[in-house]
Coordinates of C-alpha atoms in Angstrom, one line a residue:
Chain A
M26 CA -9.3 -18.0 1.4
N27 CA -9.0 -16.7 -2.2
K28 CA -6.2 -18.4 -4.0
N29 CA -6.5 -16.1 -7.0
I30 CA -6.2 -13.1 -4.8
I31 CA -3.2 -14.7 -3.0
I32 CA -1.4 -15.6 -6.2
T33 CA -2.1 -12.0 -7.7
I34 CA -0.5 -10.3 -4.6
A35 CA 2.5 -12.8 -4.6
V36 CA 3.1 -12.5 -8.5
K37 CA 2.9 -8.7 -8.2
D38 CA 5.4 -8.8 -5.1
M39 CA 7.8 -11.1 -6.9
K40 CA 7.7 -9.0 -10.1
A41 CA 8.7 -5.9 -7.9
V42 CA 11.6 -8.0 -6.4
F43 CA 12.8 -9.1 -9.8
S44 CA 12.3 -5.8 -11.5
S45 CA 14.5 -4.0 -9.1
K46 CA 18.3 -5.0 -9.5
K47 CA 19.0 -3.2 -6.0
V48 CA 17.0 -6.1 -4.5
W49 CA 17.7 -9.3 -6.3
V50 CA 21.3 -8.8 -7.2
P51 CA 22.4 -8.6 -3.5
M52 CA 20.4 -11.7 -2.8
I53 CA 22.1 -13.5 -5.6
I54 CA 25.5 -12.2 -4.7
V55 CA 25.1 -13.4 -1.1
A56 CA 24.1 -16.8 -2.1
L57 CA 27.1 -16.8 -4.7
I58 CA 29.8 -15.8 -2.2
I59 CA 28.6 -17.7 0.8
C60 CA 27.2 -21.0 -0.7
I61 CA 29.3 -21.3 -3.9
A62 CA 32.4 -19.1 -3.9
V63 CA 33.5 -19.8 -0.3
P64 CA 33.4 -23.8 -0.3
S65 CA 34.6 -23.9 -3.9
C66 CA 37.6 -21.7 -3.1
I67 CA 38.3 -23.5 0.1
A68 CA 38.1 -26.9 -1.8
F69 CA 40.0 -25.8 -4.8
F70 CA 43.1 -23.7 -3.1
G71 CA 43.0 -26.0 0.0
L72 CA 43.4 -29.2 -1.9
Q73 CA 45.2 -28.0 -4.9
F74 CA 47.9 -26.2 -3.2
D75 CA 47.9 -27.7 0.0
L76 CA 47.6 -24.3 1.8
I77 CA 47.4 -25.7 5.5
G78 CA 49.6 -28.6 5.3
T79 CA 52.8 -27.0 4.5
S80 CA 53.5 -24.7 7.6
T81 CA 51.2 -25.7 10.2
Q82 CA 53.2 -28.1 12.4
E83 CA 52.2 -25.9 15.5
I84 CA 48.4 -26.0 14.8
E85 CA 48.2 -29.8 13.8
K86 CA 48.3 -30.7 17.5
P87 CA 45.2 -28.7 18.6
I88 CA 43.3 -29.8 15.5
N89 CA 44.1 -33.5 16.1
A90 CA 43.0 -32.9 19.7
F91 CA 39.8 -31.4 18.4
I92 CA 39.2 -34.5 16.0
K93 CA 39.9 -36.8 19.0
D94 CA 37.2 -35.2 21.1
F95 CA 34.7 -34.6 18.2
P96 CA 31.2 -35.8 19.4
N97 CA 30.4 -37.9 16.2
E98 CA 32.0 -41.1 15.8
E99 CA 31.7 -41.6 12.2
M100 CA 33.0 -38.0 11.5
R101 CA 35.7 -38.6 13.9
N102 CA 36.9 -41.9 12.1
T103 CA 36.7 -40.4 8.8
L104 CA 38.6 -37.3 9.6
A105 CA 41.2 -39.5 11.4
A106 CA 41.6 -41.6 8.3
F107 CA 42.6 -38.6 6.0
P108 CA 46.3 -38.6 5.3
T109 CA 46.9 -34.8 5.6
L110 CA 45.7 -32.1 7.9
T111 CA 44.5 -30.1 4.6
Y112 CA 42.3 -33.0 3.7
K113 CA 40.9 -33.2 7.2
F114 CA 40.2 -29.4 7.3
V115 CA 38.6 -29.2 3.9
Y116 CA 36.3 -32.3 4.5
F117 CA 35.4 -31.0 7.9
F118 CA 34.7 -27.4 6.5
L119 CA 32.5 -28.7 3.5
T120 CA 30.5 -31.3 5.3
F121 CA 30.0 -29.6 8.6
M122 CA 30.8 -25.8 8.7
M123 CA 28.9 -25.1 5.5
I124 CA 25.6 -25.9 7.2
P125 CA 25.2 -22.8 9.2
F126 CA 26.3 -20.8 6.2
F127 CA 23.5 -22.1 4.0
L128 CA 21.1 -21.4 6.9
M129 CA 22.5 -17.9 7.1
V130 CA 21.8 -17.2 3.3
A131 CA 18.2 -18.5 3.6
I132 CA 17.6 -16.2 6.6
I133 CA 19.2 -13.1 5.1
N134 CA 17.4 -13.4 1.7
S135 CA 14.0 -14.2 3.4
M136 CA 14.5 -11.0 5.4
V137 CA 15.2 -8.9 2.6
T138 CA 11.9 -9.5 0.8
S139 CA 9.6 -10.2 3.9
S140 CA 10.6 -7.1 6.0
N141 CA 9.5 -5.0 3.2
S142 CA 6.2 -6.5 2.6
F143 CA 3.7 -4.5 4.6
V144 CA 5.9 -1.5 5.4
G145 CA 6.7 -1.4 1.6
E146 CA 3.1 -0.9 0.7
K147 CA 2.8 1.6 3.4
E148 CA 5.8 3.7 2.3
R149 CA 4.4 3.7 -1.3
N150 CA 0.9 4.7 -0.2
T151 CA -0.6 1.6 -1.5
L152 CA -1.5 -0.3 1.6
E153 CA -4.5 2.0 2.1
T154 CA -5.9 1.0 -1.4
L155 CA -5.3 -2.8 -0.6
L156 CA -7.2 -2.4 2.6
F157 CA -9.9 -0.6 0.8
A158 CA -10.3 -3.7 -1.5
P159 CA -12.5 -6.6 -0.9
I160 CA -9.7 -8.8 0.2
S161 CA -9.1 -10.5 3.5
I162 CA -6.3 -9.5 5.5
K163 CA -5.3 -13.2 5.7
D164 CA -5.2 -13.5 2.0
L165 CA -3.0 -10.4 1.7
F166 CA -0.9 -11.9 4.5
L167 CA -0.5 -15.2 2.8
G168 CA 0.3 -13.5 -0.7
K169 CA 3.1 -11.6 1.0
V170 CA 4.4 -14.8 2.7
L171 CA 4.4 -16.6 -0.8
A172 CA 6.2 -13.8 -2.4
S173 CA 9.1 -14.1 0.0
L174 CA 9.1 -17.8 0.2
I175 CA 9.4 -18.8 -3.6
P176 CA 12.5 -16.5 -4.4
T177 CA 14.0 -17.4 -1.0
L178 CA 13.8 -21.1 -1.5
G179 CA 14.4 -20.8 -5.2
I180 CA 17.8 -18.9 -4.6
S181 CA 18.7 -21.4 -1.7
F182 CA 18.1 -24.5 -3.8
A183 CA 19.7 -23.2 -6.9
A184 CA 22.8 -22.3 -4.8
F185 CA 22.6 -25.8 -3.3
I186 CA 22.8 -27.4 -6.7
V187 CA 25.7 -25.2 -8.2
S188 CA 27.6 -25.5 -4.9
F189 CA 27.0 -29.4 -4.9
I190 CA 28.3 -29.7 -8.6
M191 CA 31.3 -27.2 -8.1
V192 CA 32.5 -28.8 -4.9
N193 CA 32.1 -32.3 -6.1
I194 CA 34.1 -31.8 -9.3
I195 CA 36.9 -30.2 -7.1
T196 CA 36.9 -32.7 -4.3
Y197 CA 35.9 -36.1 -5.7
P198 CA 39.4 -37.0 -7.0
Y199 CA 40.8 -36.5 -3.6
F200 CA 38.0 -37.9 -1.3
E201 CA 36.3 -40.2 -3.6
V202 CA 32.9 -39.5 -1.8
I203 CA 30.1 -37.4 -3.0
L204 CA 30.0 -34.4 -0.6
Y205 CA 26.6 -32.9 0.5
F206 CA 24.9 -36.2 -0.6
N207 CA 24.0 -37.5 2.9
S208 CA 21.2 -37.6 5.3
T209 CA 22.4 -34.5 7.2
W210 CA 22.3 -32.2 4.0
M211 CA 19.1 -33.7 2.7
I212 CA 17.4 -33.0 5.9
L213 CA 19.1 -29.5 6.1
M214 CA 18.0 -28.5 2.5
F215 CA 14.5 -30.1 2.3
W216 CA 13.3 -30.0 5.8
V217 CA 15.0 -27.4 7.9
I218 CA 15.6 -24.6 5.5
P219 CA 12.0 -24.5 4.2
I220 CA 10.7 -24.5 7.6
L221 CA 13.3 -22.1 8.8
V222 CA 12.6 -19.6 5.9
L223 CA 8.9 -19.9 6.5
F224 CA 9.3 -19.1 10.1
N225 CA 11.5 -16.2 9.4
I226 CA 9.2 -14.9 6.7
I227 CA 5.9 -15.2 8.9
L228 CA 7.7 -13.5 11.6
N229 CA 9.1 -10.7 9.5
V230 CA 5.8 -10.3 7.6
L231 CA 4.2 -9.8 11.1
I232 CA 6.8 -7.3 12.2
S233 CA 6.5 -5.5 8.8
A234 CA 2.7 -5.1 9.5
K235 CA 3.6 -3.7 13.0
V236 CA 6.2 -1.3 12.6
K237 CA 6.0 2.2 11.0
T238 CA 8.9 2.2 8.7
F239 CA 11.2 -0.3 6.5
Q240 CA 14.1 0.6 8.8
E241 CA 12.4 -0.6 12.0
A242 CA 11.4 -3.8 10.2
Q243 CA 15.0 -4.6 9.3
Q244 CA 16.3 -3.9 12.7
F245 CA 13.9 -6.3 14.2
G246 CA 14.4 -8.8 11.3
G247 CA 18.1 -8.5 11.9
L248 CA 17.8 -10.1 15.3
L249 CA 16.8 -13.4 13.7
V250 CA 20.4 -13.8 12.3
L251 CA 21.7 -14.2 15.9
P252 CA 20.7 -17.7 16.5
I253 CA 22.5 -18.7 13.2
V254 CA 25.7 -16.8 14.4
G255 CA 25.4 -19.0 17.6
I256 CA 25.2 -22.3 15.6
I257 CA 28.4 -21.1 13.6
I258 CA 30.3 -20.5 16.8
S259 CA 29.1 -23.8 18.5
Q260 CA 29.9 -25.8 15.4
A261 CA 33.3 -24.3 14.9
S262 CA 34.2 -24.9 18.7
G263 CA 32.7 -28.5 18.4
M264 CA 30.4 -27.7 21.2
F265 CA 27.4 -28.8 19.6
F266 CA 27.0 -31.1 16.6
L267 CA 24.2 -30.9 13.9
S268 CA 23.6 -34.5 13.4
P269 CA 20.6 -35.5 11.2
L270 CA 18.7 -36.1 14.3
T271 CA 19.4 -32.7 15.7
L272 CA 18.6 -31.1 12.4
F273 CA 15.2 -33.0 12.2
L274 CA 14.4 -31.9 15.8
I275 CA 15.2 -28.3 14.9
G276 CA 12.8 -28.7 11.9
V277 CA 10.1 -30.1 14.2
V278 CA 10.5 -27.2 16.7
L279 CA 10.4 -24.6 14.0
L280 CA 7.3 -26.2 12.6
I281 CA 5.4 -26.0 16.0
A282 CA 6.7 -22.5 16.3
N283 CA 5.3 -21.8 12.6
L284 CA 1.9 -23.2 13.7
A285 CA 1.9 -20.8 16.7
L286 CA 2.7 -17.9 14.4
L287 CA 0.0 -18.8 12.1
K288 CA -2.4 -18.9 15.0
L289 CA -1.1 -15.2 15.9
V290 CA -1.9 -14.4 12.1
T291 CA -5.3 -15.5 12.4
K292 CA -5.8 -13.1 15.5
F293 CA -4.1 -10.4 13.4
N294 CA -6.8 -10.9 10.8
N295 CA -8.4 -7.4 11.8
R296 CA -8.6 -4.8 9.1
N297 CA -9.6 -2.2 11.7
A298 CA -6.6 -2.6 13.9
L299 CA -4.1 -2.7 10.8
F300 CA -5.7 0.2 9.4
Q301 CA -5.7 2.3 12.5
S302 CA -2.1 1.4 13.3
Q303 CA -0.6 1.9 9.7
I304 CA -2.7 4.5 7.8
H305 CA -2.7 8.1 9.1
Chain B
M7 CA -34.5 8.5 -5.9
T8 CA -33.7 5.9 -3.1
N9 CA -31.0 6.5 -0.5
I10 CA -27.7 4.8 -1.3
I11 CA -26.0 5.9 2.0
E12 CA -27.8 6.5 5.4
V13 CA -25.7 7.8 8.2
D14 CA -27.5 8.2 11.7
R15 CA -26.0 9.8 14.7
V16 CA -22.5 8.5 14.0
S17 CA -19.6 9.3 16.3
K18 CA -16.0 8.3 16.2
K19 CA -13.3 8.5 18.8
F20 CA -9.6 7.7 18.6
N21 CA -8.3 7.2 22.1
D22 CA -10.0 10.2 23.8
T23 CA -10.1 12.5 20.6
V24 CA -13.4 13.0 19.2
I25 CA -13.2 12.8 15.3
L26 CA -16.8 12.8 14.5
K27 CA -19.6 13.9 16.7
D28 CA -23.3 12.6 15.9
I29 CA -23.2 13.1 12.3
S30 CA -26.4 12.2 10.3
F31 CA -26.9 12.5 6.5
T32 CA -28.3 10.7 3.6
I33 CA -27.1 10.5 -0.2
K34 CA -29.4 9.7 -3.0
E35 CA -28.6 7.2 -5.7
G36 CA -27.2 8.7 -8.8
S37 CA -26.3 11.9 -7.4
I38 CA -22.9 14.0 -7.0
N39 CA -22.3 15.1 -3.5
G40 CA -19.5 17.3 -2.0
L41 CA -18.5 16.8 1.4
L42 CA -16.8 20.0 2.3
G43 CA -14.7 21.3 5.2
P44 CA -11.4 22.4 6.2
N45 CA -8.5 20.0 6.7
G46 CA -8.9 17.9 9.8
A47 CA -12.7 18.3 9.7
G48 CA -13.4 14.5 9.6
K49 CA -13.9 14.2 5.9
T50 CA -11.6 11.2 5.3
T51 CA -12.7 9.4 8.5
I52 CA -16.2 9.4 7.0
I53 CA -15.2 7.7 3.9
R54 CA -13.2 5.0 5.9
L55 CA -16.1 4.6 8.3
L56 CA -18.6 4.1 5.1
N57 CA -16.1 1.5 3.8
G58 CA -15.8 -0.5 6.9
V59 CA -12.0 0.0 7.2
I60 CA -12.6 1.6 10.5
E61 CA -15.3 1.2 13.0
A62 CA -17.8 3.9 14.2
T63 CA -17.7 4.3 18.2
T64 CA -21.7 4.8 18.1
G65 CA -24.2 5.3 15.7
I66 CA -25.8 3.4 12.5
M67 CA -24.6 3.4 8.9
K68 CA -26.2 1.7 5.7
V69 CA -24.3 1.8 2.5
M70 CA -26.4 0.1 -0.1
S71 CA -28.3 -1.5 2.7
F72 CA -25.0 -3.0 4.0
D73 CA -23.7 -2.4 7.5
P74 CA -20.0 -1.4 7.1
K75 CA -19.1 -2.9 10.5
I76 CA -20.0 -6.3 9.7
Q77 CA -20.4 -6.3 5.7
G78 CA -17.5 -4.5 4.9
D79 CA -16.5 -6.7 2.1
E80 CA -19.9 -6.6 0.3
I81 CA -19.5 -2.8 0.4
R82 CA -15.9 -2.9 -0.7
E83 CA -16.8 -5.1 -3.7
R84 CA -19.5 -2.5 -4.9
V85 CA -17.5 0.7 -4.1
G86 CA -14.7 2.5 -5.8
I87 CA -12.4 4.8 -4.1
V88 CA -9.7 7.4 -5.1
T89 CA -7.7 8.1 -2.0
E90 CA -5.7 11.5 -1.7
S91 CA -2.6 10.0 -2.8
A92 CA -2.9 8.2 -6.1
S93 CA -2.0 4.8 -4.5
L94 CA -0.5 3.2 -7.4
Y95 CA 2.7 1.1 -8.0
H96 CA 5.2 3.5 -9.4
D97 CA 7.4 0.6 -10.8
M98 CA 4.6 -0.8 -12.7
T99 CA 3.2 0.5 -16.1
A100 CA -0.5 1.8 -16.1
W101 CA -1.6 -1.3 -17.7
E102 CA 0.0 -3.5 -15.0
N103 CA -1.5 -1.5 -12.3
L104 CA -4.9 -1.8 -13.8
V105 CA -4.6 -5.5 -14.4
F106 CA -3.3 -6.1 -10.7
F107 CA -6.2 -4.0 -9.2
S108 CA -8.8 -5.7 -11.5
K109 CA -7.5 -9.1 -10.4
V110 CA -7.7 -8.1 -6.8
Y111 CA -11.3 -7.0 -7.3
G112 CA -11.9 -10.4 -9.1
E113 CA -12.9 -8.6 -12.2
F114 CA -10.1 -9.1 -14.8
D115 CA -11.4 -8.1 -18.3
P116 CA -8.7 -6.4 -20.7
K117 CA -11.7 -4.9 -22.4
R118 CA -12.8 -3.1 -19.6
I119 CA -9.3 -1.8 -18.9
T120 CA -8.7 -0.6 -22.4
D121 CA -12.1 1.0 -22.4
L122 CA -11.3 3.0 -19.3
L123 CA -7.8 3.9 -20.5
Q124 CA -9.6 5.2 -23.5
Q125 CA -12.3 7.1 -21.6
F126 CA -9.6 8.9 -19.5
D127 CA -7.4 9.5 -22.6
M128 CA -4.6 7.4 -21.2
L129 CA -4.4 4.5 -23.6
A130 CA -1.4 6.0 -25.4
F131 CA 0.4 5.8 -22.3
K132 CA -0.5 2.3 -20.9
D133 CA 2.8 0.8 -21.3
Q134 CA 4.7 3.8 -19.6
L135 CA 5.7 3.5 -16.0
V136 CA 3.3 5.2 -13.5
G137 CA 6.3 6.8 -11.7
S138 CA 6.9 8.9 -14.9
F139 CA 3.4 10.3 -14.9
S140 CA 2.4 13.7 -13.9
T141 CA 0.1 14.2 -11.0
G142 CA -2.9 14.7 -13.3
M143 CA -2.3 11.5 -15.3
K144 CA -1.9 9.5 -11.9
K145 CA -5.2 10.9 -10.8
R146 CA -6.7 9.7 -14.1
I147 CA -5.3 6.2 -13.6
S148 CA -6.5 6.1 -10.1
L149 CA -9.9 7.1 -11.4
A150 CA -9.8 4.4 -14.0
K151 CA -8.7 2.0 -11.2
S152 CA -11.5 2.9 -9.0
L153 CA -14.0 1.9 -11.7
L154 CA -12.6 -1.3 -13.0
H155 CA -15.3 -3.3 -11.1
H156 CA -18.3 -1.1 -12.2
P157 CA -18.9 0.3 -8.8
K158 CA -22.2 1.6 -8.0
L159 CA -20.8 4.2 -5.7
L160 CA -17.5 6.2 -5.9
F161 CA -15.5 7.9 -3.1
L162 CA -13.1 10.5 -3.8
D163 CA -10.8 12.0 -1.2
E164 CA -9.5 15.4 -2.3
P165 CA -9.3 14.3 -6.0
T166 CA -8.0 17.8 -7.1
N167 CA -5.2 18.1 -4.7
G168 CA -1.8 18.9 -6.5
L169 CA -3.7 19.4 -9.9
D170 CA -3.1 22.7 -12.0
P171 CA -6.4 24.2 -13.2
E172 CA -6.4 22.3 -16.5
G173 CA -6.0 19.0 -14.5
I174 CA -8.9 20.0 -12.2
N175 CA -11.1 20.8 -15.2
E176 CA -10.2 17.3 -16.5
V177 CA -11.2 15.4 -13.2
I178 CA -14.4 17.3 -13.1
H179 CA -15.1 16.5 -16.6
Y180 CA -14.4 12.9 -16.2
L181 CA -16.5 12.7 -12.9
R182 CA -19.5 14.1 -14.6
K183 CA -18.9 11.8 -17.5
V184 CA -18.9 8.8 -15.1
N185 CA -22.1 10.0 -13.2
Q186 CA -24.0 10.4 -16.4
E187 CA -22.7 7.4 -18.5
E188 CA -22.4 4.7 -15.8
G189 CA -24.9 6.1 -13.2
V190 CA -22.4 6.0 -10.4
T191 CA -23.2 7.9 -7.2
I192 CA -20.3 10.1 -6.2
L193 CA -19.2 11.5 -3.0
I194 CA -16.3 14.0 -3.3
C195 CA -14.5 15.1 -0.2
S196 CA -12.7 18.6 -0.6
H197 CA -11.7 21.7 1.1
V198 CA -11.3 23.7 -2.0
L199 CA -14.9 24.7 -2.6
H200 CA -15.3 26.5 -5.8
Q201 CA -13.8 23.5 -7.6
L202 CA -16.9 21.5 -7.0
E203 CA -19.2 24.2 -7.5
T204 CA -20.3 23.2 -11.1
I205 CA -20.5 19.5 -10.3
C206 CA -22.2 18.6 -7.3
D207 CA -25.9 18.2 -6.7
S208 CA -25.9 18.7 -3.1
Y209 CA -23.4 19.4 -0.2
L210 CA -22.6 18.4 3.2
F211 CA -20.5 21.1 5.2
L212 CA -18.4 19.6 8.0
N213 CA -16.3 21.3 10.5
K214 CA -14.7 19.9 13.6
G215 CA -16.4 16.5 13.3
R216 CA -19.8 18.0 12.9
I217 CA -22.1 18.6 9.9
F218 CA -23.2 22.0 10.4
E219 CA -25.2 22.4 7.1
K220 CA -26.4 20.3 4.2
G221 CA -28.5 20.6 1.1
T222 CA -28.6 21.4 -2.8
K223 CA -27.1 24.8 -3.7
K224 CA -30.6 26.3 -4.3
Q225 CA -31.8 25.4 -0.9
L226 CA -28.8 26.8 0.6
E227 CA -29.2 30.0 -1.4
E228 CA -32.9 30.4 -0.3
K229 CA -31.7 30.0 3.2
Y230 CA -28.8 32.1 3.5
L231 CA -28.9 34.6 0.4
K232 CA -30.6 37.4 2.2
N233 CA -29.1 40.1 -0.2
V234 CA -27.7 40.2 -3.6
D235 CA -24.4 41.7 -4.6
L236 CA -24.7 42.4 -8.3
V237 CA -21.6 43.8 -10.1
V238 CA -22.6 45.5 -13.4
E239 CA -20.1 46.4 -16.1
T240 CA -21.6 49.6 -17.5
G241 CA -21.0 53.1 -18.8
L242 CA -23.4 54.7 -16.3
N243 CA -22.2 57.5 -14.4
P244 CA -24.6 58.2 -11.6
L245 CA -25.0 61.7 -10.2
H246 CA -24.9 60.5 -6.6
S247 CA -21.9 59.0 -5.2
C248 CA -23.7 56.1 -3.4
S249 CA -27.2 55.7 -4.6
Y250 CA -28.9 55.2 -8.0
K251 CA -32.7 55.3 -8.5
G252 CA -32.8 54.2 -4.8
Y253 CA -30.3 51.2 -5.2
T254 CA -27.1 51.5 -3.1
Y255 CA -24.0 51.0 -5.1
S256 CA -20.2 51.4 -4.9
R257 CA -17.6 51.8 -7.5
K258 CA -15.6 48.5 -7.8
G259 CA -13.4 49.8 -10.7
P260 CA -13.4 51.7 -14.2
G261 CA -16.8 50.9 -15.7
Q262 CA -17.7 48.6 -12.7
L263 CA -20.6 49.2 -10.1
E264 CA -21.5 46.9 -7.4
F265 CA -25.2 47.2 -6.2
K266 CA -26.6 45.9 -3.0
L267 CA -30.1 44.6 -3.7
S268 CA -32.5 42.9 -1.2
S269 CA -33.6 40.3 -3.6
K270 CA -33.1 38.7 -7.1
E271 CA -36.3 40.4 -8.1
E272 CA -34.6 43.8 -8.0
I273 CA -32.4 42.8 -10.8
T274 CA -34.4 43.2 -13.9
P275 CA -35.9 46.7 -13.1
L276 CA -32.4 48.0 -12.2
L277 CA -30.9 46.8 -15.5
S278 CA -34.0 48.5 -17.3
H279 CA -33.0 51.7 -15.8
I280 CA -29.5 51.5 -16.5
L281 CA -30.0 50.4 -20.2
N282 CA -32.2 53.4 -20.6
E283 CA -29.2 55.6 -20.0
S284 CA -26.3 53.6 -20.8
W285 CA -24.7 50.3 -22.1
V286 CA -24.3 47.1 -20.1
H287 CA -21.7 44.6 -21.0
N288 CA -21.8 42.2 -18.1
C289 CA -23.6 41.7 -14.8
E290 CA -22.9 39.1 -12.1
I291 CA -24.2 38.1 -8.6
T292 CA -21.0 37.8 -6.5
N293 CA -22.2 36.5 -3.2
R294 CA -23.8 33.3 -4.5
S295 CA -20.7 31.3 -5.0
L296 CA -20.3 28.1 -2.9
E297 CA -17.4 29.7 -1.0
A298 CA -19.4 32.9 -0.2
L299 CA -22.3 30.9 0.9
Y300 CA -19.9 28.6 2.9
F301 CA -18.6 31.8 4.8
Q302 CA -22.2 33.2 5.4
I303 CA -23.3 29.7 6.8
R304 CA -20.0 29.6 9.0
G305 CA -20.5 33.2 10.2
G306 CA -24.1 32.5 11.2
K307 CA -23.5 29.4 13.0
D308 CA -21.9 28.2 16.1
I309 CA -19.9 25.5 14.8
E310 CA -17.3 24.9 17.6

């Protein structure tokens, strides 16, 4: 493993991401809307104007029933203690429903950069030159993974910090607790998301090295969003609760999957096969 | 001169298609060699095999005494390559491209990059995006890129493709310079024969995956130039319509006669005869060009 080569490739790819507005602007916009604007707006308009509480007598019953059946006792008690339906909804949404949104942003952003990694080089006719250079396929692969991991995690963490500040400025006077500052969110941000992003990137880079065009890479990569959509639905229906333990276990499973993928990468360390499949 | 490349009965198959069949050749250190043949003849495959990026089905190869199959990285460290497409990052400047590739080769040296940009007359454009360059400028940067790590051997795959005549002359000029000043051995793949005529020391002719002839131009001439076609620009008006002093001729245009001679030795006496009677402004052997030789060689060989 040659650290200098890995860093050289990663820096080159990151520069390419941030020199093209068409690439980095959508990445920032997605994070800005989903991780910052959505929770801030829900918190601000919900609490400030009591949007839900005024004309929702008919939906109060099912929501209260939902709270009553909620699988987590601590959350059930906290929600039950709030005076209005708006408080319940905003608190529930921010502490609970935002989790899959953060996961989704991490997945989308990592896909944008990683699915382009090898196929992008191929489409620019530069993969051939890289394969003619005295660098190992493993170093090339690791450079590509690093080039996707750093911007994705950077944007996810930055979005979390900004969202944390915005949401708490708006909600603290009402709830008098600091939101996002608990074990669930810490495990999510600093355990699950880095491992999930790494998993997604390794998988996408592998796909990118196997497919012929960027479009194909995106199609395959897009499938990875599906489990997150599943989590959103299960969260919203109260079917499945992302407790700290569940999140920790998701992280462990993903970590094992990462190790399996890395094993696959070492098998893939064959210049001959990559060259014959990608260069014509 | 020692052999820098040795290829012995190498074959390459993709699935069931035979790309190269039993090819053998050697390349001398410090020489410039042309690997010539039509599109699809297998020229690019030979370069890829020699670099160890694909593996031969059978046969033995040595590049600087290394085996491409198992010592590919040792070869790639010492070899420069210019692929058919310039293979540069269009969203990066010329300088950024060269810095990136020098780091990839583990030989980052700003002075070397500056020297190469100067050598290829590109220093003034170093901060411009490669995407804004003409094909010729990209080729020059690509050449500079291939020399960053002081290679001993340089492979060029169709280096003149897409270039105008001026660009072709420039590339030929730079290649000669690199060969003379840095002692780099060069192997050029091309299907445009006349462009390489002035630069190559020896040639390999390839068709349908087989090398059907090889040698220096002199060797090829001796072997295949059986008669001499000499076009003379002269005021001579022979009385006979197809023969002059025993030499067969035909009229090519006003003031131009083409003589069919059996050897070069007949040129001097023929010119003496003509000069006794009229003026001579120019004379040229027309069937000794590389292209003419190529067609003669192909014509006389079963190259299927």
